[in-house]
PDB file of C-alpha atoms in Angstrom:
ATOM      1  CA  UNK A   1       0.000   0.000   0.000  1.00  0.00           C
ATOM      2  CA  UNK A   2       1.330   3.448  -0.854  1.00  0.00           C
ATOM      3  CA  UNK A   3       3.197   5.573   1.639  1.00  0.00           C
ATOM      4  CA  UNK A   4       1.139   8.557   0.427  1.00  0.00           C
ATOM      5  CA  UNK A   5      -1.869   7.228   2.338  1.00  0.00           C
ATOM      6  CA  UNK A   6      -2.347   7.768   6.047  1.00  0.00           C
ATOM      7  CA  UNK A   7      -3.253   4.794   8.268  1.00  0.00           C
ATOM      8  CA  UNK A   8      -7.033   5.325   7.976  1.00  0.00           C
ATOM      9  CA  UNK A   9      -6.803   5.728   4.189  1.00  0.00           C
ATOM     10  CA  UNK A  10      -4.645   2.585   3.909  1.00  0.00           C
ATOM     11  CA  UNK A  11      -7.278   0.664   5.856  1.00  0.00           C
ATOM     12  CA  UNK A  12     -10.055   2.068   3.629  1.00  0.00           C
ATOM     13  CA  UNK A  13      -8.064   1.210   0.491  1.00  0.00           C
ATOM     14  CA  UNK A  14      -7.448  -2.340   1.689  1.00  0.00           C
ATOM     15  CA  UNK A  15     -11.156  -2.806   2.475  1.00  0.00           C
ATOM     16  CA  UNK A  16     -12.187  -1.317  -0.867  1.00  0.00           C
ATOM     17  CA  UNK A  17      -9.691  -3.485  -2.735  1.00  0.00           C
ATOM     18  CA  UNK A  18     -11.456  -6.546  -1.358  1.00  0.00           C
ATOM     19  CA  UNK A  19     -14.934  -5.283  -2.337  1.00  0.00           C
ATOM     20  CA  UNK A  20     -17.142  -6.828  -4.984  1.00  0.00           C
ATOM     21  CA  UNK A  21     -17.742  -3.965  -7.412  1.00  0.00           C
ATOM     22  CA  UNK A  22     -15.578  -2.256  -9.989  1.00  0.00           C
ATOM     23  CA  UNK A  23     -14.889   1.459  -9.683  1.00  0.00           C
ATOM     24  CA  UNK A  24     -15.758   3.272 -12.917  1.00  0.00           C
ATOM     25  CA  UNK A  25     -14.518   6.801 -13.601  1.00  0.00           C
ATOM     26  CA  UNK A  26     -16.686   9.017 -15.791  1.00  0.00           C
ATOM     27  CA  UNK A  27     -16.265  12.590 -16.971  1.00  0.00           C
ATOM     28  CA  UNK A  28     -15.228  14.730 -19.889  1.00  0.00           C
ATOM     29  CA  UNK A  29     -11.988  14.371 -21.786  1.00  0.00           C
ATOM     30  CA  UNK A  30      -9.242  15.981 -19.759  1.00  0.00           C
ATOM     31  CA  UNK A  31     -10.907  15.310 -16.397  1.00  0.00           C
ATOM     32  CA  UNK A  32      -8.069  12.951 -15.444  1.00  0.00           C
ATOM     33  CA  UNK A  33      -9.853   9.608 -15.661  1.00  0.00           C
ATOM     34  CA  UNK A  34      -6.834   7.719 -17.006  1.00  0.00           C
ATOM     35  CA  UNK A  35      -4.123   9.430 -14.956  1.00  0.00           C
ATOM     36  CA  UNK A  36      -6.055   9.334 -11.693  1.00  0.00           C
ATOM     37  CA  UNK A  37      -7.516   5.917 -12.496  1.00  0.00           C
ATOM     38  CA  UNK A  38      -4.062   4.360 -12.822  1.00  0.00           C
ATOM     39  CA  UNK A  39      -3.034   5.747  -9.453  1.00  0.00           C
ATOM     40  CA  UNK A  40      -6.317   4.760  -7.808  1.00  0.00           C
ATOM     41  CA  UNK A  41      -5.901   1.203  -9.085  1.00  0.00           C
ATOM     42  CA  UNK A  42      -2.385   1.056  -7.607  1.00  0.00           C
ATOM     43  CA  UNK A  43      -3.621   2.259  -4.234  1.00  0.00           C
ATOM     44  CA  UNK A  44      -6.529  -0.203  -4.243  1.00  0.00           C
ATOM     45  CA  UNK A  45      -4.262  -2.953  -5.588  1.00  0.00           C
ATOM     46  CA  UNK A  46      -6.669  -3.594  -8.456  1.00  0.00           C
ATOM     47  CA  UNK A  47      -6.166  -3.911 -12.210  1.00  0.00           C
ATOM     48  CA  UNK A  48      -6.658  -0.735 -14.261  1.00  0.00           C
ATOM     49  CA  UNK A  49      -8.239  -0.600 -17.693  1.00  0.00           C
ATOM     50  CA  UNK A  50      -9.004   2.314 -20.014  1.00  0.00           C
ATOM     51  CA  UNK A  51     -11.939   1.737 -22.371  1.00  0.00           C
ATOM     52  CA  UNK A  52     -10.433   3.888 -25.132  1.00  0.00           C
ATOM     53  CA  UNK A  53      -7.237   1.816 -25.016  1.00  0.00           C
ATOM     54  CA  UNK A  54      -9.264  -1.413 -25.061  1.00  0.00           C
ATOM     55  CA  UNK A  55     -11.168  -0.169 -28.118  1.00  0.00           C
ATOM     56  CA  UNK A  56      -7.966   0.868 -29.896  1.00  0.00           C
ATOM     57  CA  UNK A  57      -6.344  -2.494 -29.151  1.00  0.00           C
ATOM     58  CA  UNK A  58      -9.377  -4.431 -30.414  1.00  0.00           C
ATOM     59  CA  UNK A  59      -9.859  -2.319 -33.549  1.00  0.00           C
ATOM     60  CA  UNK A  60      -6.153  -1.745 -34.228  1.00  0.00           C
ATOM     61  CA  UNK A  61      -7.095   1.871 -34.883  1.00  0.00           C
ATOM     62  CA  UNK A  62      -6.978   5.029 -32.787  1.00  0.00           C
ATOM     63  CA  UNK A  63     -10.186   6.553 -31.467  1.00  0.00           C
ATOM     64  CA  UNK A  64      -9.709   9.425 -33.941  1.00  0.00           C
ATOM     65  CA  UNK A  65      -9.325   6.942 -36.828  1.00  0.00           C
ATOM     66  CA  UNK A  66     -12.435   5.041 -35.714  1.00  0.00           C
ATOM     67  CA  UNK A  67     -14.433   8.284 -35.589  1.00  0.00           C
ATOM     68  CA  UNK A  68     -13.215   9.222 -39.078  1.00  0.00           C
ATOM     69  CA  UNK A  69     -13.808   5.793 -40.617  1.00  0.00           C
ATOM     70  CA  UNK A  70     -17.105   4.806 -38.988  1.00  0.00           C
ATOM     71  CA  UNK A  71     -18.582   7.900 -37.345  1.00  0.00           C
ATOM     72  CA  UNK A  72     -19.529   8.611 -33.769  1.00  0.00           C
ATOM     73  CA  UNK A  73     -22.665   6.385 -33.574  1.00  0.00           C
ATOM     74  CA  UNK A  74     -20.712   3.274 -34.596  1.00  0.00           C
ATOM     75  CA  UNK A  75     -17.905   4.162 -32.186  1.00  0.00           C
ATOM     76  CA  UNK A  76     -20.406   4.626 -29.328  1.00  0.00           C
ATOM     77  CA  UNK A  77     -21.968   1.210 -30.035  1.00  0.00           C
ATOM     78  CA  UNK A  78     -18.522  -0.409 -29.866  1.00  0.00           C
ATOM     79  CA  UNK A  79     -17.745   1.541 -26.702  1.00  0.00           C
ATOM     80  CA  UNK A  80     -20.951   0.289 -25.026  1.00  0.00           C
ATOM     81  CA  UNK A  81     -20.018  -3.312 -25.816  1.00  0.00           C
ATOM     82  CA  UNK A  82     -16.499  -2.845 -24.444  1.00  0.00           C
ATOM     83  CA  UNK A  83     -17.773  -1.255 -21.208  1.00  0.00           C
ATOM     84  CA  UNK A  84     -20.266  -4.118 -20.737  1.00  0.00           C
ATOM     85  CA  UNK A  85     -17.512  -6.707 -21.235  1.00  0.00           C
ATOM     86  CA  UNK A  86     -15.167  -4.972 -18.809  1.00  0.00           C
ATOM     87  CA  UNK A  87     -17.765  -4.589 -16.072  1.00  0.00           C
ATOM     88  CA  UNK A  88     -18.411  -8.328 -16.273  1.00  0.00           C
ATOM     89  CA  UNK A  89     -14.674  -9.045 -16.069  1.00  0.00           C
ATOM     90  CA  UNK A  90     -14.119  -8.860 -12.338  1.00  0.00           C
ATOM     91  CA  UNK A  91     -13.256  -6.076  -9.922  1.00  0.00           C
ATOM     92  CA  UNK A  92     -11.058  -3.363 -11.396  1.00  0.00           C
ATOM     93  CA  UNK A  93     -10.737   0.380 -11.880  1.00  0.00           C
ATOM     94  CA  UNK A  94     -12.142   1.390 -15.271  1.00  0.00           C
ATOM     95  CA  UNK A  95     -11.634   4.761 -16.984  1.00  0.00           C
ATOM     96  CA  UNK A  96     -14.359   5.330 -19.562  1.00  0.00           C
ATOM     97  CA  UNK A  97     -14.352   7.536 -22.618  1.00  0.00           C
ATOM     98  CA  UNK A  98     -16.102  10.871 -22.155  1.00  0.00           C
ATOM     99  CA  UNK A  99     -19.223   9.801 -24.050  1.00  0.00           C
ATOM    100  CA  UNK A 100     -19.619   6.294 -22.625  1.00  0.00           C
ATOM    101  CA  UNK A 101     -21.814   7.343 -19.693  1.00  0.00           C
ATOM    102  CA  UNK A 102     -24.219   9.126 -22.052  1.00  0.00           C
ATOM    103  CA  UNK A 103     -25.568   5.741 -23.186  1.00  0.00           C
ATOM    104  CA  UNK A 104     -28.656   4.881 -21.094  1.00  0.00           C
ATOM    105  CA  UNK A 105     -27.974   1.136 -21.232  1.00  0.00           C
ATOM    106  CA  UNK A 106     -24.390   1.663 -20.125  1.00  0.00           C
ATOM    107  CA  UNK A 107     -25.511   3.857 -17.202  1.00  0.00           C
ATOM    108  CA  UNK A 108     -28.028   1.232 -16.116  1.00  0.00           C
ATOM    109  CA  UNK A 109     -25.400  -1.533 -16.261  1.00  0.00           C
ATOM    110  CA  UNK A 110     -22.875   0.567 -14.358  1.00  0.00           C
ATOM    111  CA  UNK A 111     -25.454   1.382 -11.655  1.00  0.00           C
ATOM    112  CA  UNK A 112     -26.070  -2.341 -11.160  1.00  0.00           C
ATOM    113  CA  UNK A 113     -22.482  -3.609 -11.337  1.00  0.00           C
ATOM    114  CA  UNK A 114     -20.127  -0.848 -10.231  1.00  0.00           C
ATOM    115  CA  UNK A 115     -19.609   2.317  -8.271  1.00  0.00           C
ATOM    116  CA  UNK A 116     -19.401   5.300 -10.611  1.00  0.00           C
ATOM    117  CA  UNK A 117     -17.205   8.290  -9.839  1.00  0.00           C
ATOM    118  CA  UNK A 118     -17.624  11.529 -11.781  1.00  0.00           C
ATOM    119  CA  UNK A 119     -14.393  13.486 -12.085  1.00  0.00           C
ATOM    120  CA  UNK A 120     -15.769  16.995 -12.522  1.00  0.00           C
ATOM    121  CA  UNK A 121     -13.435  19.689 -13.801  1.00  0.00           C
ATOM    122  CA  UNK A 122     -13.990  23.305 -14.783  1.00  0.00           C
ATOM    123  CA  UNK A 123     -13.627  24.516 -18.371  1.00  0.00           C
ATOM    124  CA  UNK A 124     -10.216  26.164 -17.911  1.00  0.00           C
ATOM    125  CA  UNK A 125      -8.743  23.011 -16.366  1.00  0.00           C
ATOM    126  CA  UNK A 126     -10.158  20.842 -19.150  1.00  0.00           C
ATOM    127  CA  UNK A 127      -8.881  23.187 -21.883  1.00  0.00           C
ATOM    128  CA  UNK A 128      -5.406  23.294 -20.363  1.00  0.00           C
ATOM    129  CA  UNK A 129      -5.267  19.502 -20.283  1.00  0.00           C
ATOM    130  CA  UNK A 130      -6.787  18.700 -23.685  1.00  0.00           C
ATOM    131  CA  UNK A 131      -4.571  21.268 -25.403  1.00  0.00           C
ATOM    132  CA  UNK A 132      -1.686  18.874 -24.695  1.00  0.00           C
ATOM    133  CA  UNK A 133      -3.352  16.146 -26.795  1.00  0.00           C
ATOM    134  CA  UNK A 134      -4.510  17.376 -30.211  1.00  0.00           C
ATOM    135  CA  UNK A 135      -5.930  13.953 -31.167  1.00  0.00           C
ATOM    136  CA  UNK A 136      -9.375  14.498 -29.606  1.00  0.00           C
ATOM    137  CA  UNK A 137     -11.846  13.978 -32.477  1.00  0.00           C
ATOM    138  CA  UNK A 138     -14.693  15.943 -30.874  1.00  0.00           C
ATOM    139  CA  UNK A 139     -12.450  18.997 -30.511  1.00  0.00           C
ATOM    140  CA  UNK A 140     -11.387  19.223 -34.143  1.00  0.00           C
ATOM    141  CA  UNK A 141     -13.532  22.316 -34.622  1.00  0.00           C
ATOM    142  CA  UNK A 142     -12.986  26.016 -35.259  1.00  0.00           C
ATOM    143  CA  UNK A 143     -13.847  26.724 -31.603  1.00  0.00           C
ATOM    144  CA  UNK A 144     -12.607  23.890 -29.347  1.00  0.00           C
ATOM    145  CA  UNK A 145     -13.398  25.876 -26.186  1.00  0.00           C
ATOM    146  CA  UNK A 146     -16.982  26.454 -27.328  1.00  0.00           C
ATOM    147  CA  UNK A 147     -17.301  22.786 -28.265  1.00  0.00           C
ATOM    148  CA  UNK A 148     -16.041  21.729 -24.847  1.00  0.00           C
ATOM    149  CA  UNK A 149     -18.445  24.177 -23.165  1.00  0.00           C
ATOM    150  CA  UNK A 150     -21.322  22.654 -25.189  1.00  0.00           C
ATOM    151  CA  UNK A 151     -20.233  19.153 -24.137  1.00  0.00           C
ATOM    152  CA  UNK A 152     -20.224  20.300 -20.502  1.00  0.00           C
ATOM    153  CA  UNK A 153     -23.754  21.696 -20.877  1.00  0.00           C
ATOM    154  CA  UNK A 154     -25.020  18.435 -22.392  1.00  0.00           C
ATOM    155  CA  UNK A 155     -23.074  15.911 -20.364  1.00  0.00           C
ATOM    156  CA  UNK A 156     -22.721  17.352 -16.864  1.00  0.00           C
ATOM    157  CA  UNK A 157     -26.411  16.789 -15.993  1.00  0.00           C
ATOM    158  CA  UNK A 158     -25.980  13.126 -17.010  1.00  0.00           C
ATOM    159  CA  UNK A 159     -22.620  12.712 -15.253  1.00  0.00           C
ATOM    160  CA  UNK A 160     -24.352  14.069 -12.131  1.00  0.00           C
ATOM    161  CA  UNK A 161     -26.184  10.712 -11.941  1.00  0.00           C
ATOM    162  CA  UNK A 162     -22.895   9.052 -10.913  1.00  0.00           C
ATOM    163  CA  UNK A 163     -22.686   7.628  -7.396  1.00  0.00           C
ATOM    164  CA  UNK A 164     -19.860   9.932  -6.340  1.00  0.00           C
ATOM    165  CA  UNK A 165     -18.679  13.367  -7.472  1.00  0.00           C
ATOM    166  CA  UNK A 166     -15.022  14.364  -7.127  1.00  0.00           C
ATOM    167  CA  UNK A 167     -13.648  17.787  -8.059  1.00  0.00           C
ATOM    168  CA  UNK A 168     -10.770  17.248 -10.507  1.00  0.00           C
ATOM    169  CA  UNK A 169      -8.315  20.099 -10.380  1.00  0.00           C
ATOM    170  CA  UNK A 170      -4.626  20.811 -10.798  1.00  0.00           C
ATOM    171  CA  UNK A 171      -3.284  19.028  -7.739  1.00  0.00           C
ATOM    172  CA  UNK A 172      -1.190  15.873  -7.491  1.00  0.00           C
ATOM    173  CA  UNK A 173      -3.036  12.779  -8.648  1.00  0.00           C
ATOM    174  CA  UNK A 174      -2.496  11.224  -5.204  1.00  0.00           C
ATOM    175  CA  UNK A 175      -4.682  13.966  -3.693  1.00  0.00           C
ATOM    176  CA  UNK A 176      -7.586  13.135  -6.007  1.00  0.00           C
ATOM    177  CA  UNK A 177      -7.060   9.375  -5.650  1.00  0.00           C
ATOM    178  CA  UNK A 178      -7.115   9.736  -1.860  1.00  0.00           C
ATOM    179  CA  UNK A 179     -10.334  11.784  -2.065  1.00  0.00           C
ATOM    180  CA  UNK A 180     -11.890   9.031  -4.181  1.00  0.00           C
ATOM    181  CA  UNK A 181     -10.843   6.364  -1.660  1.00  0.00           C
ATOM    182  CA  UNK A 182     -12.347   8.383   1.189  1.00  0.00           C
ATOM    183  CA  UNK A 183     -15.587   8.932  -0.768  1.00  0.00           C
ATOM    184  CA  UNK A 184     -15.783   5.253  -1.717  1.00  0.00           C
ATOM    185  CA  UNK A 185     -15.325   4.259   1.926  1.00  0.00           C
ATOM    186  CA  UNK A 186     -18.109   6.660   3.032  1.00  0.00           C
ATOM    187  CA  UNK A 187     -20.314   5.344   0.217  1.00  0.00           C
ATOM    188  CA  UNK A 188     -19.718   1.725   1.279  1.00  0.00           C
ATOM    189  CA  UNK A 189     -20.398   2.527   4.946  1.00  0.00           C
ATOM    190  CA  UNK A 190     -23.641   4.323   4.029  1.00  0.00           C
ATOM    191  CA  UNK A 191     -24.783   1.379   1.892  1.00  0.00           C
ATOM    192  CA  UNK A 192     -23.952  -1.079   4.679  1.00  0.00           C
ATOM    193  CA  UNK A 193     -25.931   0.999   7.186  1.00  0.00           C
ATOM    194  CA  UNK A 194     -29.050   1.145   4.992  1.00  0.00           C
TER     195      UNK A 194
END
């Protein structure tokens, strides 16, 4: 268990690592799902998987190439199948693509089989992060900031259905991972008490 966790957090992480449900991170591109998810998985001593990477490995194409070749609807259908397969694959930390949680069937499955964590970030934080990766197909527009703002307007009300909400901001990933562990522990205790 990591030295970055205090004794209570280490105990929570150990308990959570033995739990039955996967932890699924949702949120917009740039929210930190992959970076924080990897660290969270280490702390919980669970496998980590990124749905975009799984899709790219299966298709032998990048997400941007899949969007270009088949369009967003076909990509989203593939994404839903990948998420369903992963959730059935045992306890792990899963980082989803930004649009995965928008699918009603995916949300329903995740509610039943996992604990969902929304990594919520403000527009400036998201823009700063996505500017480092110009391969985002949904941001290949004349006004990427406006596009991202529109995505926030459409998706944030849906992301708000997640079990837990964590503010993603420019702090060390250990800080956010620790906040997730603490929230997961509170969530588990509340469920056990009900």
